Structures are given as C-alpha cells and as structure tokens.
PDB file of C-alpha atoms in Angstrom:
ATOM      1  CA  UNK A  23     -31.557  25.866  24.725  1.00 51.00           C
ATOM      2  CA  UNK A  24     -28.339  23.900  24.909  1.00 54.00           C
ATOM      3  CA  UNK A  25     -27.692  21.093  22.635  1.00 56.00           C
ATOM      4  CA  UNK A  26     -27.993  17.487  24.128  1.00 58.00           C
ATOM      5  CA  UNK A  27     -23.982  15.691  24.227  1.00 56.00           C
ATOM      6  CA  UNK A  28     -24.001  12.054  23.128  1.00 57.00           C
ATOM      7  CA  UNK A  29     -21.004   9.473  24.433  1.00 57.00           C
ATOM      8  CA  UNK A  30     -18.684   9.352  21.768  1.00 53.00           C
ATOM      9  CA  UNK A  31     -17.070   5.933  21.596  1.00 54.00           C
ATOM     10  CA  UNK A  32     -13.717   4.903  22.737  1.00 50.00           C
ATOM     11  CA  UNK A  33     -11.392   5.213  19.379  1.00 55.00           C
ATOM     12  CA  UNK A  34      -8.836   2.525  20.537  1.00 60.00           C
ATOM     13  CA  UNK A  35      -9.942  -0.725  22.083  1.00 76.00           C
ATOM     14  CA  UNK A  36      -6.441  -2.294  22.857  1.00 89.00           C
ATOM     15  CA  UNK A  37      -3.099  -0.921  22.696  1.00 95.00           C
ATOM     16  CA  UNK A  38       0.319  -3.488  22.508  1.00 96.00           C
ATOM     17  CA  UNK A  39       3.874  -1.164  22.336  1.00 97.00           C
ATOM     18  CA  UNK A  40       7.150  -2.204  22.025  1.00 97.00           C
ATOM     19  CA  UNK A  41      10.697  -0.537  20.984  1.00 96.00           C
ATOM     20  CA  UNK A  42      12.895  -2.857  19.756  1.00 96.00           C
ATOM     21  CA  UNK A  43      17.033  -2.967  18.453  1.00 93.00           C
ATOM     22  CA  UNK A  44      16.890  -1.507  15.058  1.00 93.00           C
ATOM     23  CA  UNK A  45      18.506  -5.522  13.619  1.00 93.00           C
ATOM     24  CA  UNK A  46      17.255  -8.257  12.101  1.00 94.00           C
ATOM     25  CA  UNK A  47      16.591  -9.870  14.828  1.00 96.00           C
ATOM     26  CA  UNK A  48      14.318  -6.625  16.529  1.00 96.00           C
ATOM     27  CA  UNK A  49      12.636  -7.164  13.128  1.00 96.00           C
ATOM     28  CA  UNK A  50      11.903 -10.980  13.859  1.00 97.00           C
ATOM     29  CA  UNK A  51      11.049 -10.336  17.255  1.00 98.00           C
ATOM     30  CA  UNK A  52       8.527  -7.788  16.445  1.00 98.00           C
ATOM     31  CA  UNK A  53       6.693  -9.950  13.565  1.00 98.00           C
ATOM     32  CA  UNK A  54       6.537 -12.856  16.500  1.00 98.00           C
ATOM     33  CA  UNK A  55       5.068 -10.082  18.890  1.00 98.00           C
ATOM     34  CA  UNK A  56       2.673  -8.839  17.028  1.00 98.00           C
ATOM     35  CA  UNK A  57       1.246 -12.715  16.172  1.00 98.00           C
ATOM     36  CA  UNK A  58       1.321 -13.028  19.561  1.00 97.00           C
ATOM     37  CA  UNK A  59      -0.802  -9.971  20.754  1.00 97.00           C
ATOM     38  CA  UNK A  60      -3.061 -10.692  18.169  1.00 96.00           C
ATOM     39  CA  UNK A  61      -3.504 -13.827  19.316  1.00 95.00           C
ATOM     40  CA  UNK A  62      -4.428 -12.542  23.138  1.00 93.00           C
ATOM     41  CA  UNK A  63      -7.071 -10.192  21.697  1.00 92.00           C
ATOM     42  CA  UNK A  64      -8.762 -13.046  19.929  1.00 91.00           C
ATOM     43  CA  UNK A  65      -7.505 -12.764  16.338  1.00 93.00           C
ATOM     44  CA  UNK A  66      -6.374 -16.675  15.760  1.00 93.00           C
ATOM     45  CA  UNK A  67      -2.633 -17.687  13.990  1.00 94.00           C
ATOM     46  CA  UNK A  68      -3.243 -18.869  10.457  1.00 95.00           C
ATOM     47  CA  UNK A  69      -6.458 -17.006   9.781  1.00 95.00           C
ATOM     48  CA  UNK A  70      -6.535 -14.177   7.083  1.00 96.00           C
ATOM     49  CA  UNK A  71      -5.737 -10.905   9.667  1.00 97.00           C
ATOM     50  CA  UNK A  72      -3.190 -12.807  11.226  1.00 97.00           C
ATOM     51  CA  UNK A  73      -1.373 -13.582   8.441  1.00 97.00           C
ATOM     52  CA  UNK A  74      -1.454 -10.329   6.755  1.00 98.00           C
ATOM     53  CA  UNK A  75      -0.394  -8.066  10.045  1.00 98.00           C
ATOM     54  CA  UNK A  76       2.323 -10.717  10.400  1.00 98.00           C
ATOM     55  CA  UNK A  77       3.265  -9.525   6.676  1.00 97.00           C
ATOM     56  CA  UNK A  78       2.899  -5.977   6.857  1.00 98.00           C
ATOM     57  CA  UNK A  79       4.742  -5.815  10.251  1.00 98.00           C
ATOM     58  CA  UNK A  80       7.713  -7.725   8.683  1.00 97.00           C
ATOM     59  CA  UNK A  81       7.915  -5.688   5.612  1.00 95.00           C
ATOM     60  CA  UNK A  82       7.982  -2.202   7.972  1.00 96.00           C
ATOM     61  CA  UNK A  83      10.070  -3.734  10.248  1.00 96.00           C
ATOM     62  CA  UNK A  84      12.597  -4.757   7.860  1.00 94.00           C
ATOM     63  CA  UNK A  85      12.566  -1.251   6.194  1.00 92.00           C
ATOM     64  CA  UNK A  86      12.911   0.590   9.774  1.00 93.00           C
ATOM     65  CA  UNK A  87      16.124  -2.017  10.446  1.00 92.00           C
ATOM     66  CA  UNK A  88      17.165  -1.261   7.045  1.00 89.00           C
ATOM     67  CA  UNK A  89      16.201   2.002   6.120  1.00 80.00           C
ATOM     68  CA  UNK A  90      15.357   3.651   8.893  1.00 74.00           C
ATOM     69  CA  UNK A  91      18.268   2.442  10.911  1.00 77.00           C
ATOM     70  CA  UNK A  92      20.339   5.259  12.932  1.00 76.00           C
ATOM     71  CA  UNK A  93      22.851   4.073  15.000  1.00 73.00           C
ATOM     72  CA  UNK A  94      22.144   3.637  18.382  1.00 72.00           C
ATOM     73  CA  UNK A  95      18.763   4.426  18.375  1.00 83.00           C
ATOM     74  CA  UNK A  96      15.613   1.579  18.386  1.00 92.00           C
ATOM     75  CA  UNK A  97      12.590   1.532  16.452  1.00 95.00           C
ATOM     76  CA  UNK A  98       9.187   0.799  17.995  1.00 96.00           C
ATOM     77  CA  UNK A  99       5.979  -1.395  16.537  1.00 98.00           C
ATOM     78  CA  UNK A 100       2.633  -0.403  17.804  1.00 98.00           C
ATOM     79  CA  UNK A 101      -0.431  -2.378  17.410  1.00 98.00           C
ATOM     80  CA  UNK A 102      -3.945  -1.187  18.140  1.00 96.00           C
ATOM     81  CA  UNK A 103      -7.107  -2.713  18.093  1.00 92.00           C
ATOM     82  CA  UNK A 104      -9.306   0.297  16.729  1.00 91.00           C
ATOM     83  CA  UNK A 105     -13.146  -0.186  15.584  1.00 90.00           C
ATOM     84  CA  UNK A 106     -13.197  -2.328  12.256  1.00 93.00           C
ATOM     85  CA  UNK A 107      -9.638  -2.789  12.239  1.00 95.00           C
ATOM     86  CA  UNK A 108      -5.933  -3.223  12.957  1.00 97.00           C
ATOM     87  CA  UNK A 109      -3.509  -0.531  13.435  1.00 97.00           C
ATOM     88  CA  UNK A 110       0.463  -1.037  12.801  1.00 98.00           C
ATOM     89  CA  UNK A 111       2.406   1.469  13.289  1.00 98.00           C
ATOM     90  CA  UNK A 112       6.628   1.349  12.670  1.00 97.00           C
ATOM     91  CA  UNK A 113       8.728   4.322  13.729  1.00 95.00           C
ATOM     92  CA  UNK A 114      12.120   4.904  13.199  1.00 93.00           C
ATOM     93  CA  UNK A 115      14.431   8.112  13.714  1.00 90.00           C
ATOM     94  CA  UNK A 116      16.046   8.678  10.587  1.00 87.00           C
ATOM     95  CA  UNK A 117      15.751  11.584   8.640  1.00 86.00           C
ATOM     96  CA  UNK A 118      16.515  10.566   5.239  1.00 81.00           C
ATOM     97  CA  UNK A 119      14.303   9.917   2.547  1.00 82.00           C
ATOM     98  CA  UNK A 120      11.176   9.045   3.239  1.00 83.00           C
ATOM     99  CA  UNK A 121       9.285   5.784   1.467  1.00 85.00           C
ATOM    100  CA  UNK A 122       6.866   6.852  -0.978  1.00 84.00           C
ATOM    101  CA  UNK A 123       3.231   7.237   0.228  1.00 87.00           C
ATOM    102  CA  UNK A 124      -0.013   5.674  -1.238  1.00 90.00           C
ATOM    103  CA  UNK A 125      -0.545   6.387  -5.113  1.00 86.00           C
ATOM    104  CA  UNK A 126       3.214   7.034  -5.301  1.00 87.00           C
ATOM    105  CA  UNK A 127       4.408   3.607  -4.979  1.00 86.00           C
ATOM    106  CA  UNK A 128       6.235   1.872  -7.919  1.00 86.00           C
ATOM    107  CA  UNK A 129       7.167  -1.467  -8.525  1.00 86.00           C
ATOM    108  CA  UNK A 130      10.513  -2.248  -9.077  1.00 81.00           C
ATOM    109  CA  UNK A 131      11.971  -3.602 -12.146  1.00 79.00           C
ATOM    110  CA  UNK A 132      11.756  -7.018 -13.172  1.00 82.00           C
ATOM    111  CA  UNK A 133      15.331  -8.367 -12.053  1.00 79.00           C
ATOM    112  CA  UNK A 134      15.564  -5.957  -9.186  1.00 71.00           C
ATOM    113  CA  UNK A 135      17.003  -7.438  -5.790  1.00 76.00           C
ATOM    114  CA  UNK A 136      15.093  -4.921  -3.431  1.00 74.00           C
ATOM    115  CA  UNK A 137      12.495  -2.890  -3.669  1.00 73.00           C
ATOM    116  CA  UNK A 138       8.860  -4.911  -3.272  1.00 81.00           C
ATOM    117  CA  UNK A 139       8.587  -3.825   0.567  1.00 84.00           C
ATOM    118  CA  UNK A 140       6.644  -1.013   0.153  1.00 90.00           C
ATOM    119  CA  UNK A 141       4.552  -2.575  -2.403  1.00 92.00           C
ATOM    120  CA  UNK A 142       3.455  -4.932  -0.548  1.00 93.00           C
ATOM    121  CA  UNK A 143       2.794  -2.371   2.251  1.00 95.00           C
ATOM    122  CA  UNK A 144       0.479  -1.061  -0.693  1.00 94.00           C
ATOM    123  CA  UNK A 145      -1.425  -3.820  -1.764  1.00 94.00           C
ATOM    124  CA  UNK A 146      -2.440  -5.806   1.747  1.00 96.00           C
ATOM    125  CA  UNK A 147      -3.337  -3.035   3.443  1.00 97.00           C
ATOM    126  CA  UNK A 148      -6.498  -1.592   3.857  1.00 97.00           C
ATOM    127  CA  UNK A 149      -5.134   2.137   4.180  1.00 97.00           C
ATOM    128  CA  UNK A 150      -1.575   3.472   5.002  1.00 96.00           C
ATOM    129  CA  UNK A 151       0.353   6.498   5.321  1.00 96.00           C
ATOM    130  CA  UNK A 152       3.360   8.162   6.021  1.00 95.00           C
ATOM    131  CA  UNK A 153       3.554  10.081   8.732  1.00 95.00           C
ATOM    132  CA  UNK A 154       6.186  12.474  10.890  1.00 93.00           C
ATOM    133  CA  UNK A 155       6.985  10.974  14.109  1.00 91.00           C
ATOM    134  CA  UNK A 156       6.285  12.801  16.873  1.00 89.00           C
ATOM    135  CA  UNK A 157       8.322  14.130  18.846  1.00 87.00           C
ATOM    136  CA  UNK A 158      10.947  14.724  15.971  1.00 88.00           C
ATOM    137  CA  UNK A 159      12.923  13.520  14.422  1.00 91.00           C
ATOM    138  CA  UNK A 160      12.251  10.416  12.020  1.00 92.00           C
ATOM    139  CA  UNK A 161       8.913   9.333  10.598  1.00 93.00           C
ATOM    140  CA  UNK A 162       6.254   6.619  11.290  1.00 95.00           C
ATOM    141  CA  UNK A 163       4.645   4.123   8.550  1.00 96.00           C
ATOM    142  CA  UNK A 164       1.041   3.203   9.362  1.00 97.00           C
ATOM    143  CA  UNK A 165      -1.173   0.698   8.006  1.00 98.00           C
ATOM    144  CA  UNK A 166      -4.662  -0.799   8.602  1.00 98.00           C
ATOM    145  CA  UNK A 167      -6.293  -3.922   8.226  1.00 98.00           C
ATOM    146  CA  UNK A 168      -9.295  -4.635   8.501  1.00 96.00           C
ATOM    147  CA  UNK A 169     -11.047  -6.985  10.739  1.00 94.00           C
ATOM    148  CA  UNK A 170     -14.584  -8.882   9.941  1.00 90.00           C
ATOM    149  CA  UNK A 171     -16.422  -9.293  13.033  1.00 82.00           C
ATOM    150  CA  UNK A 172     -14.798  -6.621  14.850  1.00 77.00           C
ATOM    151  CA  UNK A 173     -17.439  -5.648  18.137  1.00 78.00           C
ATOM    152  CA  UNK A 174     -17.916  -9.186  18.407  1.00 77.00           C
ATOM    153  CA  UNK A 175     -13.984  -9.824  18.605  1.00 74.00           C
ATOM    154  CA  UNK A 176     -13.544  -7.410  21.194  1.00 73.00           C
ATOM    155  CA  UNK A 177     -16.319  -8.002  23.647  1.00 75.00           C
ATOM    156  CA  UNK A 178     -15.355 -11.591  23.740  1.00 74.00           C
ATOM    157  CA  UNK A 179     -11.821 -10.876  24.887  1.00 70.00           C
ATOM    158  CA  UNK A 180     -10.909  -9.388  28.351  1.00 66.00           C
ATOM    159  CA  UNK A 181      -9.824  -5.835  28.663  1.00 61.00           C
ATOM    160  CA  UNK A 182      -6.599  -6.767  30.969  1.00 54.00           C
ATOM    161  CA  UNK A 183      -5.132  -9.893  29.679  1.00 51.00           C
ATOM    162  CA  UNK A 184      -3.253 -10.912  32.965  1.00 46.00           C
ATOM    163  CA  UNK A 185      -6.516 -10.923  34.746  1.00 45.00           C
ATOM    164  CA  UNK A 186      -6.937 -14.358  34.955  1.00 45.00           C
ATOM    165  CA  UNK A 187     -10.253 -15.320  36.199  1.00 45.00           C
ATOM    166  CA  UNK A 188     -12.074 -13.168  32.965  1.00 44.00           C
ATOM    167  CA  UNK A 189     -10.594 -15.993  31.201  1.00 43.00           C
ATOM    168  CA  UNK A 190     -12.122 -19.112  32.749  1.00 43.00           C
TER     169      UNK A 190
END
C-alpha cells in the first residue's frame, strides 16, 4: 500500500532582491525599495506593515553600512512575501562580531549615543535571527512581520508585476 502525497504549498509567494553600496545612501535606498515593493504586492504606505518593514529595514541596513561594512564589498536586502508574513533579510560580509541574537539583546545605557538598533530589531519584529550567510563569509540578520489578511493580499495582486493587463 503506498501512502497518498498531498501538494505541499509554495513557501514563498514573492521574492524582491537587491545588493546595494555598503553607505548611507545604499541604506536609504534600500528602506525606499523595500516601501516600494511592498507597495506593488499590495501592502499600502502608511499602514502598520509598511511602516514597520520600513523600520526594521533601516535599522539592518544601517548596521550592515555600519557594522557590517567591508571595503569594497555591497550588502544585499531581500524581501519575501511568505504565508502570514514578511521576510527581511540584510547580509553583509564581515566577519567580526556578530549582533546579539533574540533573548540576548540589551538595551543600552541611558545616555548612550548608539546602540538601540538591534533593539528595535527586537521589539517590532515578529521573529528574527542571526544567521551565517551562505556562501561564506559574513552573516545575514532576518526578521518577520507579520501580515493580517495575508491569502487575501496575495491573490489580489498579480504574480508578474510588469504584466500590465492583470492590472486593469
């Protein structure tokens, strides 16, 4: 007797990446691109996702130009659309210290100039990590958030964005 297979479903619904210059402007650019792809799969400026990608991708962005920054060498933002939620993802190629992971994050002291990135990173997102970035060498940040009304956000948004007529 042989067991009956079932369709799994597709794990990522939409995929947006981009490397950018490891400056603060690659770090502006990819907080603007990732409002904007978010806006092409359906998730509105100004509304509570939105807002709180656009946060979470500045924060790792800022700590990959900062941090993570090796001369010469980019770091790339990836967005997915995966079911129930958003997907950033910052990698960079140094191999320094790594940022603390979830549960090991501290706030920084009262007066403290820095520090509050990765706190942030902690409290706005749904789940994170720290991961190795693969192929080596560096490391990748990853955070989720989630998305109310996710099946009904992607059916209602075409799966190849230049196809025009899907949109009329």
């Amino acid at each position: 007797m042989t067991a009956r297979s079932t369709p799994h479903p597709a794990v990522t619904v939409r995929v947006f990446s981009q490397r950018l210059s490891a400056t603060p402007r690659g770090a502006r650019l990819a907080r603007r691109l990732a409002l904007t792809q978010l806006d092409a799969w359906g998730v509105p400026h100004g509304t509570v996702v939105s807002d709180t990608v656009a946060l979470l991708v500045a924060e790792l962005a800022a700590n990959a130009v900062t941090h993570g920054r090796v001369p010469g060498r980019d770091f790339e933002l990836r967005l997915s659309l995966v079911p129930g939620s958003v997907r950033i993802e910052v990698t960079d190629t140094h191999t320094g210290e790594r940022p603390p992971g979830p549960g090991a994050v501290r706030p920084p002291a009262a007066l403290a100039e820095n520090g509050r990135g990765m706190v942030l990173v902690d409290a706005l997102a749904a789940r994170w990590e720290v991961l190795d970035r693969q192929p080596p060498p560096g490391k990748t940040v990853r955070a989720e958030v989630d998305v109310p009304n996710w099946l009904a956000l992607v059916k209602a948004t075409p799966l190849w964005p230049l196809d025009r007529s899907a949109r009329r």
